[in-house]
Amino acid sequence: MTALANNNDLAAGSQARTVAEQTADQTLQNKLDNIAEEVPIAFSYNGKSHAVMMASPTDLHDYAVGFSLTEGIVNSAGDIRNIEVNQAKHGFAINVSVDPEVVKYLERQRRQISGRSGCGVCGIVDLAAAIPDLTPLPKHPKPSYSIINKALKQFHQEQVLQRECGSVHCAAIFNSEGQMLNIKEDIGRHNALDKAIGAQTGVSKIQATDFVVISSRASHELVTKT
């Protein structure tokens, strides 16, 4: 595919490109289509490489916060001293500055290969780290069906990138009344959830009664992250 000049009206994370379309009579013709971007994002902590993930090149600061939290690298956003995002030749490099003690933990959790956008445990060295023991959360009231339906309706309405080019996932955080707190889209479901969690921690503390709506099955990695 040959890239065209970017259209300023396109949503972030989308590019206009020429694609070959096969017609009913088996001939090929070029047409314009909006394609979701997918680039490598290299994470390092205190300058030490940790993982390379495939993701949409959007909301990378939120992604760094969310990834650090949901992977258990830090206990809270306050443990992060600084986040530096730099554009590299083929993607982006993110260096997260944390307490030096955190780096020792990363040796066990370290990913050896590139993480695919559709896999939340790709490259984890220790199998025990792939499916960790989780402490049950305290019981609290669940949202009613009417609240969930209200959230789902807004969830579908706010998916800008999905509407424009498809092929992306979405994650949103809602409060107990079904009010959307924030929403993020990404080519990977794990990335979208990381971005939503990272963005929300920068606004207010996530409450036990908040809930997540995501365009994906509730896989064990997503439950663990949440």
Coordinates of C-alpha atoms in Angstrom, one line a residue, residues 42-152:
A42 CA 9.5 0.4 23.2
F43 CA 9.2 0.6 27.0
S44 CA 12.2 1.1 29.2
Y45 CA 12.5 1.8 32.9
N46 CA 15.4 4.0 34.2
G47 CA 16.9 3.5 30.8
K48 CA 16.7 -0.3 30.9
S49 CA 14.7 -2.0 28.1
H50 CA 11.6 -3.9 29.3
A51 CA 9.2 -4.6 26.4
V52 CA 8.2 -3.6 22.9
M53 CA 4.4 -3.5 22.3
M54 CA 2.5 -3.0 19.1
A55 CA -0.1 -0.2 19.7
S56 CA -1.8 2.8 18.2
P57 CA 0.5 5.9 18.4
T58 CA -2.0 7.9 20.6
D59 CA -2.3 8.8 24.3
L60 CA 1.2 7.5 24.9
H61 CA 1.6 9.2 28.3
D62 CA -1.6 7.6 29.5
Y63 CA -0.4 4.3 28.1
A64 CA 2.9 4.5 30.0
V65 CA 1.0 5.2 33.3
G66 CA -1.6 2.5 32.7
F67 CA 1.0 -0.1 31.5
S68 CA 3.2 0.5 34.5
L69 CA 0.2 0.1 36.9
T70 CA -1.6 -2.8 35.4
E71 CA 1.7 -4.8 34.9
G72 CA 2.4 -4.4 38.6
I73 CA 5.6 -2.5 37.9
V74 CA 4.6 0.3 40.2
N75 CA 2.1 0.3 43.1
S76 CA 0.6 3.7 42.3
A77 CA 1.0 6.5 39.7
G78 CA 2.9 8.4 42.4
D79 CA 5.8 6.0 42.1
I80 CA 6.5 7.3 38.6
R81 CA 9.0 10.1 38.7
N82 CA 9.0 11.1 35.0
I83 CA 7.8 9.9 31.6
E84 CA 9.7 10.7 28.4
V85 CA 8.2 9.9 25.1
N86 CA 10.4 10.2 22.0
Q87 CA 9.5 9.4 18.4
A88 CA 11.9 6.8 17.0
K89 CA 12.6 5.7 13.4
H90 CA 9.8 3.1 13.2
G91 CA 7.7 4.0 16.3
F92 CA 8.1 5.5 19.7
A93 CA 10.4 5.0 22.7
I94 CA 9.0 5.6 26.2
N95 CA 11.4 5.8 29.2
V96 CA 9.7 5.8 32.6
S97 CA 11.8 7.0 35.6
V98 CA 10.9 5.1 38.8
D99 CA 12.5 4.2 42.1
P100 CA 15.6 2.1 41.6
E101 CA 14.1 -0.8 43.7
V102 CA 11.4 -1.2 41.0
V103 CA 14.1 -2.2 38.4
K104 CA 15.0 -5.3 40.5
Y105 CA 11.4 -6.5 40.3
L106 CA 11.5 -6.0 36.5
E107 CA 14.1 -8.8 36.1
R108 CA 11.5 -11.3 37.0
Q109 CA 8.7 -9.7 35.0
R110 CA 10.9 -8.8 32.0
R111 CA 9.6 -9.6 28.5
Q112 CA 12.1 -11.0 26.1
I113 CA 10.2 -10.6 22.8
S114 CA 7.9 -8.1 21.2
G115 CA 4.4 -8.1 22.7
R116 CA 1.7 -8.5 20.0
S117 CA -1.2 -6.2 20.2
G118 CA -3.6 -9.1 20.8
C119 CA -1.5 -10.9 23.5
G120 CA -1.2 -9.7 27.0
V121 CA 1.3 -12.2 28.2
C122 CA 3.6 -12.6 25.1
G123 CA 7.3 -12.7 26.1
I124 CA 6.9 -12.9 29.9
V125 CA 9.9 -15.0 31.1
D126 CA 8.3 -16.5 34.3
L127 CA 5.2 -18.6 33.7
A128 CA 4.1 -17.8 37.3
A129 CA 4.0 -14.1 36.3
A130 CA 1.6 -14.9 33.4
I131 CA -1.2 -16.1 35.7
P132 CA -0.6 -14.5 39.1
D133 CA -2.5 -15.1 42.3
L134 CA -5.0 -12.3 42.8
T135 CA -6.4 -11.0 46.0
P136 CA -10.3 -10.9 45.9
L137 CA -11.7 -7.4 46.0
P138 CA -14.2 -6.5 48.8
K139 CA -17.7 -7.0 47.7
H140 CA -19.7 -4.0 46.6
P141 CA -23.0 -3.3 44.7
K142 CA -22.9 -4.2 41.0
P143 CA -24.3 -1.7 38.4
S144 CA -27.9 -2.5 37.4
Y145 CA -28.9 -3.6 33.9
S146 CA -30.3 -0.2 33.2
I147 CA -27.0 1.5 34.1
I148 CA -25.0 -1.0 32.0
N149 CA -27.3 -0.4 29.0
K150 CA -26.9 3.3 29.4
A151 CA -23.1 2.9 29.5
L152 CA -23.2 0.6 26.4

